[in-house]
XYZ file of C-alpha atoms in Angstrom:
344
model
C 101.404 124.284 126.747
C 102.539 125.340 123.332
C 102.766 129.166 123.419
C 103.981 129.894 119.553
C 103.693 128.210 116.393
C 105.940 125.378 115.909
C 107.160 124.184 112.494
C 108.526 120.622 112.265
C 109.459 118.704 108.983
C 110.741 115.098 108.348
C 112.127 113.673 105.127
C 110.567 110.610 103.048
C 112.638 107.619 102.264
C 113.473 105.306 99.667
C 115.212 102.111 99.454
C 118.509 102.077 97.424
C 119.053 98.248 97.550
C 117.728 95.240 99.246
C 114.063 95.143 98.534
C 112.466 91.800 99.329
C 115.895 90.278 100.060
C 115.820 92.004 103.533
C 112.673 89.890 104.352
C 114.950 86.893 104.157
C 117.644 88.459 106.394
C 119.685 90.202 103.828
C 120.933 93.852 104.000
C 118.799 96.886 102.881
C 120.097 100.287 102.529
C 117.698 102.961 102.918
C 118.170 106.738 102.522
C 116.290 109.743 103.549
C 114.609 111.546 100.646
C 114.713 115.466 100.430
C 111.075 115.754 99.912
C 109.546 116.598 103.241
C 106.478 116.478 105.094
C 105.781 119.787 107.144
C 103.865 119.910 110.412
C 102.541 122.944 111.781
C 101.448 123.119 115.444
C 99.477 126.144 116.209
C 97.938 127.209 119.491
C 94.085 128.123 119.565
C 91.960 129.419 122.441
C 88.645 127.780 121.242
C 89.122 124.681 123.504
C 89.519 122.225 120.213
C 92.324 120.375 118.748
C 91.961 120.269 114.910
C 93.936 118.210 112.280
C 94.293 119.202 108.730
C 95.981 116.784 106.178
C 95.420 118.521 102.999
C 97.301 116.018 100.881
C 94.676 113.342 101.641
C 91.815 115.632 102.221
C 91.049 115.004 105.931
C 89.898 117.801 108.353
C 88.823 116.926 111.689
C 88.494 118.644 115.164
C 87.718 117.381 118.618
C 86.771 119.298 121.967
C 89.862 118.982 124.097
C 87.792 118.657 127.290
C 86.229 115.833 125.811
C 89.199 114.015 124.919
C 90.613 114.772 128.382
C 87.629 112.985 129.826
C 88.153 109.860 127.722
C 89.385 106.680 129.579
C 92.825 106.289 127.911
C 94.069 103.341 130.170
C 93.621 101.104 127.130
C 96.634 102.962 125.776
C 99.147 101.845 128.622
C 101.778 104.022 130.157
C 105.452 104.793 129.390
C 107.296 105.989 126.215
C 105.762 104.542 122.994
C 103.868 101.627 124.882
C 103.442 98.676 122.421
C 100.319 98.958 120.306
C 97.813 96.130 119.879
C 94.979 95.372 117.434
C 92.796 96.067 120.371
C 94.225 99.494 120.715
C 93.315 100.343 117.226
C 89.629 99.043 117.644
C 89.264 101.158 120.546
C 90.429 104.144 118.625
C 88.060 103.474 116.126
C 85.398 103.721 118.609
C 86.794 107.149 119.866
C 86.900 108.347 116.380
C 83.341 107.234 115.566
C 84.722 104.963 112.514
C 83.404 101.521 111.493
C 85.314 98.658 112.570
C 86.258 97.560 108.869
C 87.617 100.999 107.873
C 91.087 100.317 106.343
C 91.538 103.222 103.925
C 94.307 105.525 104.325
C 92.383 108.568 105.425
C 90.590 106.847 108.380
C 94.098 105.247 109.303
C 95.701 108.476 109.222
C 93.338 109.993 111.763
C 93.504 107.033 114.016
C 97.431 107.193 113.929
C 97.016 111.100 115.052
C 94.589 110.327 117.739
C 96.721 107.451 119.063
C 99.952 109.948 119.187
C 97.980 112.814 120.751
C 96.365 110.786 123.311
C 99.343 108.862 124.365
C 101.881 111.631 124.290
C 99.658 114.086 126.042
C 99.635 111.595 128.972
C 103.522 111.300 128.918
C 105.322 113.498 131.405
C 109.001 112.809 129.914
C 108.452 113.310 126.124
C 110.648 116.283 124.715
C 111.125 117.242 121.116
C 114.887 117.126 121.541
C 114.782 113.266 122.273
C 115.081 111.886 118.682
C 114.967 108.111 120.252
C 111.393 108.994 121.701
C 110.534 110.587 118.282
C 111.482 107.465 116.532
C 109.614 105.255 119.117
C 106.360 107.265 118.778
C 106.706 107.302 114.837
C 106.998 103.515 114.852
C 103.769 103.301 116.915
C 101.969 105.684 114.271
C 103.410 103.295 111.471
C 101.970 100.218 113.326
C 98.322 101.697 113.097
C 98.640 102.242 109.303
C 100.639 99.271 108.388
C 100.228 96.587 111.042
C 103.710 95.140 111.331
C 106.318 97.620 109.980
C 110.240 97.145 109.794
C 110.880 100.219 111.645
C 112.972 101.582 108.600
C 110.516 104.272 107.477
C 110.333 105.885 111.003
C 114.255 105.670 111.551
C 115.388 107.154 108.370
C 112.734 110.072 108.815
C 113.952 110.652 112.327
C 117.847 110.377 111.731
C 117.996 111.222 108.158
C 121.016 110.450 106.145
C 121.407 106.537 105.283
C 120.795 103.564 107.285
C 121.583 99.987 107.022
C 118.980 97.445 108.030
C 119.282 93.687 108.579
C 117.315 91.331 110.712
C 115.692 94.029 112.781
C 119.160 95.765 113.300
C 119.296 99.392 112.377
C 122.580 101.430 111.917
C 123.597 104.578 110.467
C 126.079 104.873 107.641
C 128.752 107.581 108.561
C 128.614 110.742 106.276
C 126.742 109.400 103.333
C 127.208 111.415 100.110
C 124.335 113.529 98.987
C 123.069 111.850 95.648
C 120.769 113.753 93.328
C 117.983 111.292 91.780
C 114.625 111.354 90.172
C 111.776 109.908 92.134
C 109.264 108.596 89.767
C 105.567 107.291 90.601
C 104.164 105.129 88.092
C 101.027 105.505 89.776
C 100.205 101.663 89.459
C 98.775 100.521 92.884
C 100.241 97.257 94.390
C 99.985 95.149 97.494
C 103.354 94.940 99.346
C 101.888 92.016 101.385
C 100.945 90.124 98.237
C 104.355 90.729 96.378
C 106.302 89.664 99.719
C 104.309 86.361 99.687
C 104.953 86.026 95.881
C 108.768 86.136 96.467
C 108.448 83.550 99.288
C 106.493 81.218 97.051
C 108.911 81.490 94.247
C 111.831 80.738 96.867
C 110.075 77.597 98.019
C 109.312 76.498 94.504
C 112.810 77.217 93.080
C 115.202 77.327 96.112
C 118.289 76.795 94.039
C 117.454 79.500 91.768
C 115.982 82.137 93.963
C 118.250 81.781 97.141
C 121.488 82.794 95.054
C 119.350 85.879 93.860
C 118.991 87.068 97.356
C 122.466 86.268 98.226
C 123.375 88.509 95.117
C 121.064 91.220 96.220
C 122.527 91.061 99.682
C 126.166 91.447 97.988
C 124.759 94.470 95.700
C 123.806 96.270 99.198
C 127.159 95.599 100.890
C 129.096 96.972 97.598
C 126.950 100.053 97.622
C 127.717 100.585 101.333
C 131.375 100.238 100.403
C 131.138 102.651 97.633
C 129.200 105.233 99.527
C 131.764 105.014 102.383
C 134.514 105.900 99.845
C 132.302 108.777 98.319
C 132.107 110.530 101.596
C 135.815 111.385 101.498
C 136.210 112.010 97.879
C 133.560 111.118 95.291
C 135.149 110.312 91.584
C 133.438 109.676 88.442
C 134.216 105.727 88.786
C 132.135 105.755 91.870
C 128.997 106.875 90.023
C 129.549 104.463 87.159
C 129.836 101.576 89.829
C 126.659 102.834 91.570
C 125.027 102.815 87.984
C 126.040 98.944 87.382
C 124.732 98.069 90.884
C 121.342 99.784 90.176
C 121.214 97.639 86.732
C 122.007 94.411 88.403
C 119.711 94.972 91.148
C 116.688 95.782 88.807
C 117.280 92.628 86.719
C 117.330 90.578 89.984
C 114.162 92.093 90.997
C 112.525 91.256 87.746
C 113.724 87.691 88.306
C 111.966 87.583 91.621
C 109.007 88.393 89.955
C 108.340 91.929 91.454
C 108.807 93.910 88.279
C 105.966 95.604 86.276
C 105.531 96.505 82.726
C 105.299 100.362 83.865
C 108.634 99.972 85.768
C 110.151 98.461 82.338
C 108.863 101.414 80.556
C 110.614 103.710 83.275
C 113.816 102.012 82.878
C 113.766 102.074 79.059
C 112.873 105.895 79.025
C 115.759 106.787 81.398
C 118.082 104.161 79.590
C 117.467 106.201 76.268
C 118.668 109.199 78.094
C 121.700 107.745 79.375
C 120.575 107.241 82.985
C 120.042 104.198 85.022
C 116.980 103.263 87.185
C 115.421 100.605 89.468
C 112.251 99.943 91.395
C 112.470 101.289 94.935
C 110.201 99.451 97.586
C 107.725 96.424 97.054
C 107.675 96.745 93.095
C 104.864 95.567 91.097
C 104.285 99.342 89.937
C 104.817 101.835 92.771
C 108.074 104.043 92.547
C 111.339 103.920 91.025
C 114.331 105.945 91.253
C 116.946 107.205 88.877
C 120.563 108.331 89.637
C 121.640 111.742 88.320
C 125.426 111.840 88.011
C 126.986 115.183 88.457
C 128.209 115.478 84.965
C 124.575 114.986 83.445
C 123.566 118.184 81.882
C 120.510 120.299 82.628
C 118.895 119.706 79.188
C 119.189 116.058 79.534
C 117.552 115.737 82.912
C 114.654 118.095 81.851
C 114.105 116.128 78.651
C 114.094 112.762 80.851
C 111.427 114.391 83.169
C 109.375 115.317 80.194
C 109.533 111.910 78.612
C 108.630 110.399 82.084
C 105.661 112.631 82.424
C 104.606 111.752 78.895
C 104.145 108.211 80.104
C 101.771 109.338 82.603
C 104.122 108.989 85.574
C 104.732 111.785 88.398
C 108.409 112.823 88.499
C 110.389 114.824 91.207
C 114.033 115.814 90.957
C 115.277 115.558 94.625
C 118.226 113.962 96.672
C 119.067 111.392 99.128
C 121.166 111.607 102.267
C 118.803 114.518 103.675
C 118.533 115.708 107.358
C 116.303 113.962 109.717
C 113.441 115.458 111.779
C 113.981 119.353 112.039
C 112.441 122.446 113.584
C 112.186 125.386 111.622
C 111.452 129.133 111.999
C 108.727 130.755 109.483
C 111.689 132.831 108.098
C 113.841 129.767 107.336
C 111.204 128.196 105.090
C 111.140 128.251 101.317
C 108.620 130.544 99.759
C 106.612 127.534 98.356
C 106.522 125.658 101.587
C 105.262 128.845 103.436
C 102.696 129.508 100.850
C 101.400 125.931 101.118
C 101.354 126.231 104.945
C 99.471 129.627 104.835
C 96.668 128.080 102.474
C 95.744 125.478 105.241
């Protein structure tokens, strides 16, 4: 039983290079983002387990005794037992949700219930075991995304930077910390539809699209090589190379048909301020990243952020290569994080 407050955080992630090409067996590079999600586990004596997700407006509570009486044999046994569609349907019954619920709020609750019920029946789970954390996080991803690659949970667990190809994930050694802007165009898109469209374009124009995917793979590999060199001694030339790779990849992604007018606008704004950007993830809107070289002066960064905000985009200044899942003491938290947790 938890006897004191436990504070844990994990980083978000972005794809540096390899979007869509990774679906076709090419290399993708994913990096942990120094924008973190914090979890506070706090013991209570009221016999209830509560869930509060303020960012998406979810607040739920269950009687622990009632949950303990549930027949959880449908979850299977062992560490992160494989999740199936039947598991998800059963969890909907437990939560009292309709069978057709697919909105993020309902799915977040189902992911919590699955992890809570499964982990509570496991006798070997420990917070120190990163492999178990990664496996459980993957199952939570499956509740929400159905058939995830495993990249998101792996990056958030181990942090740093990862190489992903055909289901094999490996860590990049000592990746440099790169400062970036993360920009959300706030244009919704369907990853499933965009992936299908790229596959359709590949079938229609194989001699055009296949070389594009091969070139994106080469960009990922060159970026991996440059990041390896930068771990020892970063130079201005390294950053110029990273900017060239960003520009080439963005043009390739547009050629694949996953660009969007909002992303074009994002790139035009940052180009006007001497910076280089590309989409990250599925494209079709969504988010982009902008590399901030060490020599970019503060007024230029602030002017770029104002211009992006003026376009209606959300913009965060952050860095990549962040630590993975971490345990904190209350005293170690930034004041803004502590204030946010105290307001829950």
